[in-house]
mmCIF file of C-alpha atoms in Angstrom:
data_model
loop_
_atom_site.group_PDB
_atom_site.id
_atom_site.type_symbol
_atom_site.label_atom_id
_atom_site.label_comp_id
_atom_site.label_asym_id
_atom_site.label_seq_id
_atom_site.Cartn_x
_atom_site.Cartn_y
_atom_site.Cartn_z
ATOM 1 C CA UNK A 1 -0.326 0.088 0.066
ATOM 2 C CA UNK A 2 1.048 3.617 -0.766
ATOM 3 C CA UNK A 3 2.002 6.195 1.554
ATOM 4 C CA UNK A 4 -1.161 7.846 0.314
ATOM 5 C CA UNK A 5 -3.101 5.193 0.929
ATOM 6 C CA UNK A 6 -2.165 4.020 4.483
ATOM 7 C CA UNK A 7 -2.926 8.232 5.482
ATOM 8 C CA UNK A 8 -6.796 6.992 3.997
ATOM 9 C CA UNK A 9 -6.816 4.780 5.412
ATOM 10 C CA UNK A 10 -5.908 5.347 9.031
ATOM 11 C CA UNK A 11 -8.571 8.729 7.952
ATOM 12 C CA UNK A 12 -11.287 6.567 7.393
ATOM 13 C CA UNK A 13 -11.275 5.528 11.231
ATOM 14 C CA UNK A 14 -11.906 9.251 12.871
ATOM 15 C CA UNK A 15 -14.772 11.064 13.210
ATOM 16 C CA UNK A 16 -14.716 14.518 13.486
ATOM 17 C CA UNK A 17 -18.091 17.091 15.174
ATOM 18 C CA UNK A 18 -19.483 17.780 12.081
ATOM 19 C CA UNK A 19 -18.912 20.663 11.230
ATOM 20 C CA UNK A 20 -15.223 21.140 12.126
ATOM 21 C CA UNK A 21 -12.356 22.390 9.799
ATOM 22 C CA UNK A 22 -10.371 18.958 11.289
ATOM 23 C CA UNK A 23 -13.840 17.005 9.560
ATOM 24 C CA UNK A 24 -13.248 18.791 6.545
ATOM 25 C CA UNK A 25 -9.596 18.488 6.514
ATOM 26 C CA UNK A 26 -9.771 14.311 6.281
ATOM 27 C CA UNK A 27 -13.064 14.406 4.298
ATOM 28 C CA UNK A 28 -11.302 16.913 1.402
ATOM 29 C CA UNK A 29 -8.259 13.882 1.975
ATOM 30 C CA UNK A 30 -10.427 11.752 1.348
ATOM 31 C CA UNK A 31 -12.393 12.572 -1.302
ATOM 32 C CA UNK A 32 -9.725 14.507 -3.058
ATOM 33 C CA UNK A 33 -5.892 14.430 -1.472
ATOM 34 C CA UNK A 34 -2.690 12.043 -2.776
ATOM 35 C CA UNK A 35 0.557 11.622 -0.606
ATOM 36 C CA UNK A 36 3.982 10.823 -2.889
ATOM 37 C CA UNK A 37 6.294 8.211 -0.958
ATOM 38 C CA UNK A 38 8.073 10.673 1.146
ATOM 39 C CA UNK A 39 11.517 8.350 0.507
ATOM 40 C CA UNK A 40 11.369 10.167 -2.349
ATOM 41 C CA UNK A 41 10.264 13.659 -2.020
ATOM 42 C CA UNK A 42 7.592 15.859 0.333
ATOM 43 C CA UNK A 43 4.462 16.799 -1.988
ATOM 44 C CA UNK A 44 1.191 16.342 -0.661
ATOM 45 C CA UNK A 45 -1.785 17.890 -2.883
ATOM 46 C CA UNK A 46 -5.098 17.797 -3.036
ATOM 47 C CA UNK A 47 -6.792 18.140 -6.745
ATOM 48 C CA UNK A 48 -10.380 20.464 -6.894
ATOM 49 C CA UNK A 49 -12.549 21.472 -9.150
ATOM 50 C CA UNK A 50 -13.150 24.424 -8.452
ATOM 51 C CA UNK A 51 -11.400 27.934 -6.886
ATOM 52 C CA UNK A 52 -13.485 28.578 -4.380
ATOM 53 C CA UNK A 53 -12.607 25.227 -3.096
ATOM 54 C CA UNK A 54 -9.110 25.645 -3.437
ATOM 55 C CA UNK A 55 -9.504 28.486 -1.490
ATOM 56 C CA UNK A 56 -11.232 27.442 1.766
ATOM 57 C CA UNK A 57 -8.629 23.891 1.628
ATOM 58 C CA UNK A 58 -6.494 27.291 2.043
ATOM 59 C CA UNK A 59 -8.203 28.963 4.690
ATOM 60 C CA UNK A 60 -8.848 26.499 6.678
ATOM 61 C CA UNK A 61 -4.858 25.017 7.254
ATOM 62 C CA UNK A 62 -3.932 28.905 7.249
ATOM 63 C CA UNK A 63 -5.768 28.323 10.464
ATOM 64 C CA UNK A 64 -3.261 25.439 12.574
ATOM 65 C CA UNK A 65 -0.949 27.692 10.290
ATOM 66 C CA UNK A 66 0.255 25.294 7.479
ATOM 67 C CA UNK A 67 1.100 26.796 4.513
ATOM 68 C CA UNK A 68 -0.357 25.697 0.770
ATOM 69 C CA UNK A 69 0.163 26.506 -2.714
ATOM 70 C CA UNK A 70 -1.489 26.100 -6.051
ATOM 71 C CA UNK A 71 -0.715 25.421 -9.238
ATOM 72 C CA UNK A 72 -3.362 25.157 -12.377
ATOM 73 C CA UNK A 73 -3.904 21.894 -13.803
ATOM 74 C CA UNK A 74 -5.307 21.015 -16.943
ATOM 75 C CA UNK A 75 -9.090 22.270 -15.495
ATOM 76 C CA UNK A 76 -8.148 21.368 -12.195
ATOM 77 C CA UNK A 77 -6.868 24.329 -8.613
ATOM 78 C CA UNK A 78 -4.584 21.143 -6.538
ATOM 79 C CA UNK A 79 -3.423 22.844 -3.505
ATOM 80 C CA UNK A 80 -0.300 21.143 -2.491
ATOM 81 C CA UNK A 81 2.374 21.846 0.123
ATOM 82 C CA UNK A 82 6.170 20.924 -0.312
ATOM 83 C CA UNK A 83 7.763 21.027 3.501
ATOM 84 C CA UNK A 84 7.628 18.431 5.661
ATOM 85 C CA UNK A 85 6.900 20.739 8.324
ATOM 86 C CA UNK A 86 3.278 21.750 7.163
ATOM 87 C CA UNK A 87 2.409 17.979 6.101
ATOM 88 C CA UNK A 88 3.334 16.486 9.980
ATOM 89 C CA UNK A 89 0.782 19.560 10.807
ATOM 90 C CA UNK A 90 -1.629 18.878 8.434
ATOM 91 C CA UNK A 91 -1.165 15.029 9.476
ATOM 92 C CA UNK A 92 -1.759 15.595 12.765
ATOM 93 C CA UNK A 93 -4.685 18.651 12.450
ATOM 94 C CA UNK A 94 -6.503 15.596 10.352
ATOM 95 C CA UNK A 95 -6.094 12.807 13.318
ATOM 96 C CA UNK A 96 -3.536 9.888 11.183
ATOM 97 C CA UNK A 97 -1.174 10.188 14.150
ATOM 98 C CA UNK A 98 0.370 6.591 13.177
ATOM 99 C CA UNK A 99 1.070 8.004 9.725
ATOM 100 C CA UNK A 100 2.726 11.134 11.119
ATOM 101 C CA UNK A 101 4.700 8.618 13.867
ATOM 102 C CA UNK A 102 6.082 7.013 10.138
ATOM 103 C CA UNK A 103 6.116 10.111 8.431
ATOM 104 C CA UNK A 104 8.117 11.610 11.174
ATOM 105 C CA UNK A 105 10.560 8.328 10.905
ATOM 106 C CA UNK A 106 11.408 8.945 7.816
ATOM 107 C CA UNK A 107 12.841 12.195 7.729
ATOM 108 C CA UNK A 108 15.424 11.337 11.077
ATOM 109 C CA UNK A 109 16.225 8.757 8.637
ATOM 110 C CA UNK A 110 16.345 11.141 5.843
ATOM 111 C CA UNK A 111 18.232 13.349 7.666
ATOM 112 C CA UNK A 112 20.411 10.899 8.954
ATOM 113 C CA UNK A 113 21.710 9.471 5.722
ATOM 114 C CA UNK A 114 21.941 13.342 4.195
ATOM 115 C CA UNK A 115 24.396 13.855 7.325
ATOM 116 C CA UNK A 116 26.437 10.828 6.734
ATOM 117 C CA UNK A 117 26.860 12.229 3.218
ATOM 118 C CA UNK A 118 27.567 15.455 3.535
ATOM 119 C CA UNK A 119 30.548 14.958 5.764
ATOM 120 C CA UNK A 120 31.531 11.760 3.887
ATOM 121 C CA UNK A 121 31.299 14.472 0.814
ATOM 122 C CA UNK A 122 33.714 16.486 3.126
ATOM 123 C CA UNK A 123 36.129 13.989 3.857
ATOM 124 C CA UNK A 124 36.722 12.794 0.495
ATOM 125 C CA UNK A 125 37.331 16.250 -0.249
ATOM 126 C CA UNK A 126 39.876 17.399 2.032
ATOM 127 C CA UNK A 127 41.896 14.342 1.389
ATOM 128 C CA UNK A 128 41.747 14.639 -2.157
ATOM 129 C CA UNK A 129 43.091 18.210 -1.254
ATOM 130 C CA UNK A 130 45.418 16.926 0.962
ATOM 131 C CA UNK A 131 46.565 14.920 -1.292
ATOM 132 C CA UNK A 132 47.045 16.841 -4.139
ATOM 133 C CA UNK A 133 48.881 19.477 -1.480
ATOM 134 C CA UNK A 134 50.783 16.804 -0.791
ATOM 135 C CA UNK A 135 52.179 15.499 -4.488
ATOM 136 C CA UNK A 136 52.124 19.666 -5.535
ATOM 137 C CA UNK A 137 54.905 19.162 -2.213
ATOM 138 C CA UNK A 138 57.441 16.364 -3.131
ATOM 139 C CA UNK A 139 56.918 18.145 -7.617
ATOM 140 C CA UNK A 140 58.372 20.944 -5.566
ATOM 141 C CA UNK A 141 60.908 19.004 -3.315
ATOM 142 C CA UNK A 142 62.494 17.325 -6.146
ATOM 143 C CA UNK A 143 62.153 20.021 -8.677
ATOM 144 C CA UNK A 144 64.386 21.642 -6.303
ATOM 145 C CA UNK A 145 66.876 18.455 -5.826
ATOM 146 C CA UNK A 146 67.002 18.878 -8.979
ATOM 147 C CA UNK A 147 68.114 22.004 -9.984
ATOM 148 C CA UNK A 148 69.658 24.156 -7.257
ATOM 149 C CA UNK A 149 70.575 20.960 -4.667
ATOM 150 C CA UNK A 150 69.468 20.211 -1.157
ATOM 151 C CA UNK A 151 73.053 21.292 -1.215
ATOM 152 C CA UNK A 152 71.977 25.065 -0.824
ATOM 153 C CA UNK A 153 69.519 24.655 1.270
ATOM 154 C CA UNK A 154 69.356 26.260 4.802
ATOM 155 C CA UNK A 155 69.284 23.714 7.842
ATOM 156 C CA UNK A 156 65.489 23.991 8.507
ATOM 157 C CA UNK A 157 64.539 23.307 4.391
ATOM 158 C CA UNK A 158 66.780 20.851 3.980
ATOM 159 C CA UNK A 159 65.879 18.750 6.650
ATOM 160 C CA UNK A 160 62.054 19.318 5.777
ATOM 161 C CA UNK A 161 62.445 18.383 2.232
ATOM 162 C CA UNK A 162 64.316 14.656 2.988
ATOM 163 C CA UNK A 163 61.452 14.525 4.700
ATOM 164 C CA UNK A 164 58.745 14.918 2.658
ATOM 165 C CA UNK A 165 60.193 13.268 0.100
ATOM 166 C CA UNK A 166 60.743 9.952 2.985
ATOM 167 C CA UNK A 167 57.049 10.342 4.463
ATOM 168 C CA UNK A 168 55.608 11.213 0.884
ATOM 169 C CA UNK A 169 51.725 9.837 2.422
ATOM 170 C CA UNK A 170 52.099 11.888 6.216
ATOM 171 C CA UNK A 171 50.125 14.585 7.393
ATOM 172 C CA UNK A 172 51.977 17.595 8.168
ATOM 173 C CA UNK A 173 51.390 16.403 12.095
ATOM 174 C CA UNK A 174 53.553 13.310 11.413
ATOM 175 C CA UNK A 175 56.025 14.766 9.013
ATOM 176 C CA UNK A 176 56.675 17.577 12.143
ATOM 177 C CA UNK A 177 56.893 14.664 15.181
ATOM 178 C CA UNK A 178 60.222 12.738 12.580
ATOM 179 C CA UNK A 179 62.416 16.447 11.856
ATOM 180 C CA UNK A 180 64.230 16.699 14.619
ATOM 181 C CA UNK A 181 63.449 18.755 16.764
ATOM 182 C CA UNK A 182 60.401 18.038 16.307
ATOM 183 C CA UNK A 183 57.955 20.964 14.907
ATOM 184 C CA UNK A 184 53.683 22.420 15.224
ATOM 185 C CA UNK A 185 51.844 21.955 11.736
ATOM 186 C CA UNK A 186 52.284 25.824 11.288
ATOM 187 C CA UNK A 187 55.819 24.947 11.339
ATOM 188 C CA UNK A 188 55.876 22.338 9.208
ATOM 189 C CA UNK A 189 53.212 24.149 6.839
ATOM 190 C CA UNK A 190 56.252 27.853 6.967
ATOM 191 C CA UNK A 191 58.536 24.977 5.558
ATOM 192 C CA UNK A 192 56.943 23.308 2.966
ATOM 193 C CA UNK A 193 55.685 26.555 1.305
ATOM 194 C CA UNK A 194 59.039 28.395 1.894
ATOM 195 C CA UNK A 195 60.008 25.551 0.146
ATOM 196 C CA UNK A 196 57.373 25.416 -2.728
ATOM 197 C CA UNK A 197 58.330 29.236 -3.634
ATOM 198 C CA UNK A 198 61.683 29.053 -3.479
ATOM 199 C CA UNK A 199 60.931 26.017 -6.552
ATOM 200 C CA UNK A 200 58.524 28.755 -8.948
ATOM 201 C CA UNK A 201 61.897 31.725 -8.448
ATOM 202 C CA UNK A 202 63.896 27.952 -10.067
ATOM 203 C CA UNK A 203 61.832 27.897 -12.752
ATOM 204 C CA UNK A 204 61.148 31.234 -13.205
ATOM 205 C CA UNK A 205 64.890 31.967 -14.105
ATOM 206 C CA UNK A 206 64.578 28.443 -15.643
ATOM 207 C CA UNK A 207 62.300 30.113 -18.625
ATOM 208 C CA UNK A 208 63.893 33.614 -18.486
#
């Protein structure tokens, strides 16, 4: 059964005061309402044959701080809700509490998956950035070694260049621990930047 069908099945057992707003919304959904699979996206709608009924639906939902919009589809006026928070409010107003809880559980799972995906993407981007930076550092240091020589470097830069080539996959923190005396990440980054600047100067002179 679809999520929309589950809502209607639950609403069929609900009774409200004859002229209440809740009864109106419940009956309207049973007659013309539908909801898409929330695992794919949030969309609940009512298909109205005339604009007056559509406006009454909107006005009624506004009493419960539910925001709905309209769009024309052939000869019908569609009242629709896209925000999950508004859909949750509507299900509560109509008395579809079991479906509401199912929707909330799905929302939590989707938020968790999205959060994990964002974290993984961020970590992947950081790893890619770190690898690219390390490759550039090694390329610069190798160029210095071939076209300038480590003997022309200061002790600090010579040691840094040798350690970077020896441990190409190490992080800045790990590289700092290999130096004697050890140096923090900022110190390692400073020395590597100096080496890159030197490599660029050597390349510039070679081109001229």
